[in-house]
PDB file of C-alpha atoms in Angstrom:
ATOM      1  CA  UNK K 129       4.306   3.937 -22.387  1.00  0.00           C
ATOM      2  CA  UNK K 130       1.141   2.893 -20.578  1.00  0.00           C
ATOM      3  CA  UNK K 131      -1.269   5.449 -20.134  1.00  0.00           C
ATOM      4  CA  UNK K 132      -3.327   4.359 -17.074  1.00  0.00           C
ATOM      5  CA  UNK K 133      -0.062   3.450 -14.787  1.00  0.00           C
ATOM      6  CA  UNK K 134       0.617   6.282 -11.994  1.00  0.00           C
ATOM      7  CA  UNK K 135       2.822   8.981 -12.265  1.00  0.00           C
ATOM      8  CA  UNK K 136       6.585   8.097 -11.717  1.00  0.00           C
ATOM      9  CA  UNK K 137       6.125   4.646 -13.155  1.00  0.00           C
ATOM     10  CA  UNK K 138       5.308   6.192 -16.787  1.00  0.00           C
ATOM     11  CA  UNK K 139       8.294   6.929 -17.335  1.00  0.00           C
ATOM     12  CA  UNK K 140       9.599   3.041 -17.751  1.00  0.00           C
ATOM     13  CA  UNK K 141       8.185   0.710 -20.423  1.00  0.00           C
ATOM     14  CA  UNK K 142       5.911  -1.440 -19.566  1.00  0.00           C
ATOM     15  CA  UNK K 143       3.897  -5.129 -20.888  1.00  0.00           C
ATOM     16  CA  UNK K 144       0.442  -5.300 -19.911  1.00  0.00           C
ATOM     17  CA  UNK K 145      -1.283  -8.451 -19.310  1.00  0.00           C
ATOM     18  CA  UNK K 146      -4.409  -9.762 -17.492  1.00  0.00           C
ATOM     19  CA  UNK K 147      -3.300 -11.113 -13.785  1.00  0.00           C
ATOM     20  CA  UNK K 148      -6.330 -13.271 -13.574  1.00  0.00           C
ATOM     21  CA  UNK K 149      -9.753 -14.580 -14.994  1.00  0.00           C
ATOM     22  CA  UNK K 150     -11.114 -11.017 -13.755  1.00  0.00           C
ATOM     23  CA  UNK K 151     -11.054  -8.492 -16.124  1.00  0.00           C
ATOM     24  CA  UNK K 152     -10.178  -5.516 -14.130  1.00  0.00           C
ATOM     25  CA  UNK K 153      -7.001  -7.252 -12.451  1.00  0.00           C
ATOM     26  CA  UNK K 154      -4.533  -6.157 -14.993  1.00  0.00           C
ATOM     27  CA  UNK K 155      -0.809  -6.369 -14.154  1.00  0.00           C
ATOM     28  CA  UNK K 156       2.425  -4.306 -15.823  1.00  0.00           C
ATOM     29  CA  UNK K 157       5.253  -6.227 -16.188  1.00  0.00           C
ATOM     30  CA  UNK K 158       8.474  -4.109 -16.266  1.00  0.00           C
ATOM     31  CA  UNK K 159      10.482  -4.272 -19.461  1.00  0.00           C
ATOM     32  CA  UNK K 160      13.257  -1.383 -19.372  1.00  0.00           C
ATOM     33  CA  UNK K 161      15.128  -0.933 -16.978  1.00  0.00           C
ATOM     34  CA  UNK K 162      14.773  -4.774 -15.404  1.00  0.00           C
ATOM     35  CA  UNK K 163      14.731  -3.068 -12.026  1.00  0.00           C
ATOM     36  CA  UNK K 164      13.369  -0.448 -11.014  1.00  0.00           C
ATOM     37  CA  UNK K 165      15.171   2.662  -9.676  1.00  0.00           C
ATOM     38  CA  UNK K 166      13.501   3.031  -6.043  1.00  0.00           C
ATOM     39  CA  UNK K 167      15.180   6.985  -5.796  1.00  0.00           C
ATOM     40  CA  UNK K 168      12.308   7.937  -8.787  1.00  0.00           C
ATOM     41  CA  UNK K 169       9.508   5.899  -6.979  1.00  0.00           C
ATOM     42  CA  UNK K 170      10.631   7.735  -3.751  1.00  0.00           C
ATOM     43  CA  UNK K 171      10.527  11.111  -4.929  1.00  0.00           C
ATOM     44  CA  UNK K 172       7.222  10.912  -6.516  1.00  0.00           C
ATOM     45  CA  UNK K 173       5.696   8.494  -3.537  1.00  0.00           C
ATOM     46  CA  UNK K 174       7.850   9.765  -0.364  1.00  0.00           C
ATOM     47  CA  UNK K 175       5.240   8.608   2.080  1.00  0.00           C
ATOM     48  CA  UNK K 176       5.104   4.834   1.307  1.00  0.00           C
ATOM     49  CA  UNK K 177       8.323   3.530   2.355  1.00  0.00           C
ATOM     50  CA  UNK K 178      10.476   1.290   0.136  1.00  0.00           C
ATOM     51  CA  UNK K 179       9.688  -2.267  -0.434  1.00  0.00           C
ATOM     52  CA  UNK K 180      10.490  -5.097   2.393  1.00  0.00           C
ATOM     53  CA  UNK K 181      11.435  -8.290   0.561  1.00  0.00           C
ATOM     54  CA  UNK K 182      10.448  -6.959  -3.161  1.00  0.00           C
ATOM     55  CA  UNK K 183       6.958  -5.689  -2.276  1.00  0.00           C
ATOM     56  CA  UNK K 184       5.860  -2.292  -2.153  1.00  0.00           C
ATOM     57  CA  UNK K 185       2.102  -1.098  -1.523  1.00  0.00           C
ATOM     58  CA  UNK K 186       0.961   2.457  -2.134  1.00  0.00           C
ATOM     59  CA  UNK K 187      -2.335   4.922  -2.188  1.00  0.00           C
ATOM     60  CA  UNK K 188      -2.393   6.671  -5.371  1.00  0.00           C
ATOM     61  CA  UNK K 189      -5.426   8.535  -5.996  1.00  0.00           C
ATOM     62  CA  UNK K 190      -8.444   6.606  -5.516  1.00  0.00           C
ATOM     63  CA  UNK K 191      -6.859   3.326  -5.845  1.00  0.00           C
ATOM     64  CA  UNK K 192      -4.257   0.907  -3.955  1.00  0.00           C
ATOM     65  CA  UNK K 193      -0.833   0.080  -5.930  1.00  0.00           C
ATOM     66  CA  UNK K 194       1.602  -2.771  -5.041  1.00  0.00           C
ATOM     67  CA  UNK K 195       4.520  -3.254  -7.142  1.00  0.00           C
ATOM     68  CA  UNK K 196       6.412  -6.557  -6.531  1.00  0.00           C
ATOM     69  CA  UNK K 197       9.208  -9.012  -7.741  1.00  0.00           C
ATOM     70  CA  UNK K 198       7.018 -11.815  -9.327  1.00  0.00           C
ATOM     71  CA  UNK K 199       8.413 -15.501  -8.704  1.00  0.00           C
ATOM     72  CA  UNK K 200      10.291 -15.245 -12.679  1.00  0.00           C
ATOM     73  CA  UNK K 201      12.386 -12.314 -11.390  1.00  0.00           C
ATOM     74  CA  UNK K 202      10.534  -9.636 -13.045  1.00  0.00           C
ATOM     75  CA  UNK K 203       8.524  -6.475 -11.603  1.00  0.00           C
ATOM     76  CA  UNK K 204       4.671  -5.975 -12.267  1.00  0.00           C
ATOM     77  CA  UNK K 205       3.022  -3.644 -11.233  1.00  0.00           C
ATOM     78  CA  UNK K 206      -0.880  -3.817 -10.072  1.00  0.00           C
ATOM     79  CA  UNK K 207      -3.798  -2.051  -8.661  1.00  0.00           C
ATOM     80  CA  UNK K 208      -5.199  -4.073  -5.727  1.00  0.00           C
ATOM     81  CA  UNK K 209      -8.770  -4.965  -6.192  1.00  0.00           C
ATOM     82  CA  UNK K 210     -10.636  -6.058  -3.263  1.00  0.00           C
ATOM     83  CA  UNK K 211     -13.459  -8.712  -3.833  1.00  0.00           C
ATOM     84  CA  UNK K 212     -16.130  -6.837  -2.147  1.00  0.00           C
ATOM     85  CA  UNK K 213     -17.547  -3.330  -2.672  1.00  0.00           C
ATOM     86  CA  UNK K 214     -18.537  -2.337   0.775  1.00  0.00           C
ATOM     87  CA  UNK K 215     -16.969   0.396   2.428  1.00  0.00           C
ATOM     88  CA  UNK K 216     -14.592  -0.582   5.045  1.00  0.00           C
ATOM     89  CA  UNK K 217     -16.006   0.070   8.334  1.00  0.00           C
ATOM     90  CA  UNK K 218     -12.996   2.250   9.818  1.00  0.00           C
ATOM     91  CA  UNK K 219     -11.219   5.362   7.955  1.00  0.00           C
ATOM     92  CA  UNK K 220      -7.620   6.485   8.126  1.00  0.00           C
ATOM     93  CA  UNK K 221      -4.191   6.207   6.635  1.00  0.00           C
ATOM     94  CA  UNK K 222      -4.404   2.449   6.237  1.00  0.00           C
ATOM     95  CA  UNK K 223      -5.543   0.319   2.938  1.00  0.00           C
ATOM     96  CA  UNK K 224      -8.077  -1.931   3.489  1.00  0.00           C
ATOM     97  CA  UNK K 225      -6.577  -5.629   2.248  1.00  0.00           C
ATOM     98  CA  UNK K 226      -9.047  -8.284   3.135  1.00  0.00           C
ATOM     99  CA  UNK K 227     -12.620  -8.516   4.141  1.00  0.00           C
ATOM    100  CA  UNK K 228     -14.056 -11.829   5.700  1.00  0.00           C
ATOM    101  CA  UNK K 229     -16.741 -13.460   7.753  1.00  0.00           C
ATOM    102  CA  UNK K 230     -15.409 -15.706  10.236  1.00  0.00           C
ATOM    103  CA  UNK K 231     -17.879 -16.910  13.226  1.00  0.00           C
ATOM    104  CA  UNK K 232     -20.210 -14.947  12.724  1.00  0.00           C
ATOM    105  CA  UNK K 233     -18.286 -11.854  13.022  1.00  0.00           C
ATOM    106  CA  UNK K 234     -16.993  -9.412  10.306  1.00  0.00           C
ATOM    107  CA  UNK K 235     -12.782  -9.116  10.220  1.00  0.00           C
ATOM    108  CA  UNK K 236     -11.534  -6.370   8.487  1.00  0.00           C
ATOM    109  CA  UNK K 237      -7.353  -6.470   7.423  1.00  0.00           C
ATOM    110  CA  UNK K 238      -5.716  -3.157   6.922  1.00  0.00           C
ATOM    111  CA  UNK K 239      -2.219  -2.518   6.196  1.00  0.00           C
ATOM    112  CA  UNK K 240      -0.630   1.390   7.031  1.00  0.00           C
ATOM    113  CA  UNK K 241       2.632   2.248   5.779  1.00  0.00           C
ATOM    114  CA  UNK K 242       2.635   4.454   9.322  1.00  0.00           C
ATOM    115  CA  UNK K 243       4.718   3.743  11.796  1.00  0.00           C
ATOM    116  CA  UNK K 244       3.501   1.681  14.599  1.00  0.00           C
ATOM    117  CA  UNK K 245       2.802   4.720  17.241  1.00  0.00           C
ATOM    118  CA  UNK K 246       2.147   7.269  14.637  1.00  0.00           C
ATOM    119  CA  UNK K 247      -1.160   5.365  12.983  1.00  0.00           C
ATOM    120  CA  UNK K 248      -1.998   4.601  16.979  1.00  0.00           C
ATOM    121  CA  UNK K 249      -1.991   8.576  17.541  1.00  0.00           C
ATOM    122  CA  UNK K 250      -4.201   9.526  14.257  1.00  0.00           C
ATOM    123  CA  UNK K 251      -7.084   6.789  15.122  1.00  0.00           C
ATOM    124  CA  UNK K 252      -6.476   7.899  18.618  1.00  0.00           C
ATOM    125  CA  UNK K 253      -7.607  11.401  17.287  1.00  0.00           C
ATOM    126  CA  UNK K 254     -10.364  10.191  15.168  1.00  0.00           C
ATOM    127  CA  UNK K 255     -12.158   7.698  17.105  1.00  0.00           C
ATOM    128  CA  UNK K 256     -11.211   9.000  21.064  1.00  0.00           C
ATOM    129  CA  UNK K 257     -15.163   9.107  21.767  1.00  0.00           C
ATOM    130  CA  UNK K 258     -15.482   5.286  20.547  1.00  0.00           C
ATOM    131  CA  UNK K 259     -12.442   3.726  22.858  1.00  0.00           C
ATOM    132  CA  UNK K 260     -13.759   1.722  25.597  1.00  0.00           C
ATOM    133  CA  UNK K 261     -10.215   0.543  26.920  1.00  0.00           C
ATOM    134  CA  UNK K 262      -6.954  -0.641  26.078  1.00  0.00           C
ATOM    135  CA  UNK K 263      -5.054  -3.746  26.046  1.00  0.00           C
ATOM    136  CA  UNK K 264      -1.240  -4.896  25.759  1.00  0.00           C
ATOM    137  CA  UNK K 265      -0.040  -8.025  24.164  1.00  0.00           C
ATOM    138  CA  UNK K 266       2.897  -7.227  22.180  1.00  0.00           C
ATOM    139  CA  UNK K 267       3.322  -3.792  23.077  1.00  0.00           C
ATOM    140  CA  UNK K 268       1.426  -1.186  24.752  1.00  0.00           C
ATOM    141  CA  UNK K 269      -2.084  -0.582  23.888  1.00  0.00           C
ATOM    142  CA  UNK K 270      -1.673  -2.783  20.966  1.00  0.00           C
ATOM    143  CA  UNK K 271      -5.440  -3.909  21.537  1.00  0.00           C
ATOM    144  CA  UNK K 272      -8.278  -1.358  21.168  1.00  0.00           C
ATOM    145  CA  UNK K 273     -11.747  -2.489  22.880  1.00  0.00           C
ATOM    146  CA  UNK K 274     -15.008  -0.006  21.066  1.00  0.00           C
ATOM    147  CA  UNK K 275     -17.601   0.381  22.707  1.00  0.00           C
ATOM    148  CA  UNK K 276     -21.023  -0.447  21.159  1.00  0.00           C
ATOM    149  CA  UNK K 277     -21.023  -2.087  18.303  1.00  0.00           C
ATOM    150  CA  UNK K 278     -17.611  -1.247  16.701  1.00  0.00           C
ATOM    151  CA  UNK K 279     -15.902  -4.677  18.275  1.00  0.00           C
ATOM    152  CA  UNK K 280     -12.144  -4.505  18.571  1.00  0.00           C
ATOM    153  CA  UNK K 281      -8.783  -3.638  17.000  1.00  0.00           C
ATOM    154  CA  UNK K 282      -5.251  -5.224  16.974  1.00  0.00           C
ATOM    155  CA  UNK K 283      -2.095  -3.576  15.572  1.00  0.00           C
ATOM    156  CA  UNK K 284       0.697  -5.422  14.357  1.00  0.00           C
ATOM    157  CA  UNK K 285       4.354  -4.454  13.601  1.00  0.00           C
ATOM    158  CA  UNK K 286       5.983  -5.972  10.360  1.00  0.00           C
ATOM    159  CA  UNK K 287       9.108  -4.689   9.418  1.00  0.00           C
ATOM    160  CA  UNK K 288       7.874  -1.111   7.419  1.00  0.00           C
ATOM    161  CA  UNK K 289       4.244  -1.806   7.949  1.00  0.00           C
ATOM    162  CA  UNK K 290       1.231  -1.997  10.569  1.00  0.00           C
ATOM    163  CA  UNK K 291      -1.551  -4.636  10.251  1.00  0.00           C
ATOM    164  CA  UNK K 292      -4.141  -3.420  11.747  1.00  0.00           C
ATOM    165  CA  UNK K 293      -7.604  -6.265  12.046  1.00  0.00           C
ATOM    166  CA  UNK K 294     -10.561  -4.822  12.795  1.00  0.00           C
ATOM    167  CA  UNK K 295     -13.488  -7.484  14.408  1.00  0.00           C
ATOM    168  CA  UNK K 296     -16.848  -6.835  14.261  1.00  0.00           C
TER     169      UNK K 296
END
C-alpha cells in the first residue's frame, strides 16, 4: 500500500515511480488487480464520471487526479501538476489544465466533469454581473463575452467532459 494515493485507490497495490525529470510528478502504476474495478472508484468518487477512452480526471482534496491506461497496457495513476503557480483567473467546478500566453493574451484551459448546461448554469450564477453578451457557435450561448477586462469564454462538449478556454 501507498500511503499518499487517495482514498478508494489504497486499497489496490501499487509501484511508484517518477513520471518525469520533475520531482513532484510521481506516477502509481497498478500492480493487483491489472484493471481496475470502476464500481469502487465510483462509489468513493460518484461525481467524476467514468473514464472516456481509459482516462479519468478527478478533484480530490486540494489536488487534481487522472488515472489512465498508459501506452504498455497498464494503469498509473497521477496527480496533475500544472507548470505555473498562479491562480487561475476564474473559479468553479472545473480543473484548470493549461495556462499559456498566446498573442499577447492570457488562455486559460479548464476541463469540468459537469455536464454541458449544468457548468453553464453555476458560472451563470457566479459571474451574472460580469456577462456582457452571449454568442452561439456550436450550441446556444456556447460563447460568453465579459465585460471589462475578463475577455471571453468558450465551452466545449467532449463526450463526458466540458472544455471550457478562458482568453484574457
Amino acid at each position: 500500500m501507498v500511503a499518499d494515493i487517495p482514498a478508494g485507490f489504497d486499497q489496490w497495490e501499487w509501484s511508484k515511480m517518477p513520471l518525469s525529470q520533475h520531482a513532484e510528478a510521481t506516477g502509481y502504476f497498478l500492480k493487483n488487480p491489472e484493471t481496475p474495478d470502476w464500481e469502487v472508484v465510483k462509489d468513493f468518487y460518484s461525481y467524476c464520471p467514468a473514464p472516456h477512452r481509459n482516462f479519468w480526471i478527478c478533484p480530490i482534496g486540494s489536488d487534481n487526479w487522472t488515472f489512465f491506461k498508459g501506452d504498455n497496457g497498464s494503469w498509473i495513476l497521477s496527480k496533475i501538476i500544472l507548470p505555473y503557480m498562479e491562480r487561475p483567473k476564474l473559479e468553479g467546478p472545473f480543473h484548470a489544465i493549461s495556462k499559456t500566453d498566446r498573442d499577447g493574451k492570457e488562455v486559460w484551459v479548464y476541463l469540468s466533469t459537469f455536464q454541458f448546461d449544468d457548468i453553464k448554469k453555476v458560472l451563470k450564477f457566479t459571474y451574472s454581473q460580469k456577462i456582457e453578451s452571449f454568442q452561439s457557435v456550436e450550441k446556444q450561448h456556447d460563447v460568453w463575452i465579459f465585460k471589462e477586462d475578463m475577455g471571453r469564454l468558450m465551452f466545449s462538449e467532449q463526450g463526458e467532459y466540458v472544455i471550457l478556454v478562458h482568453i484574457l
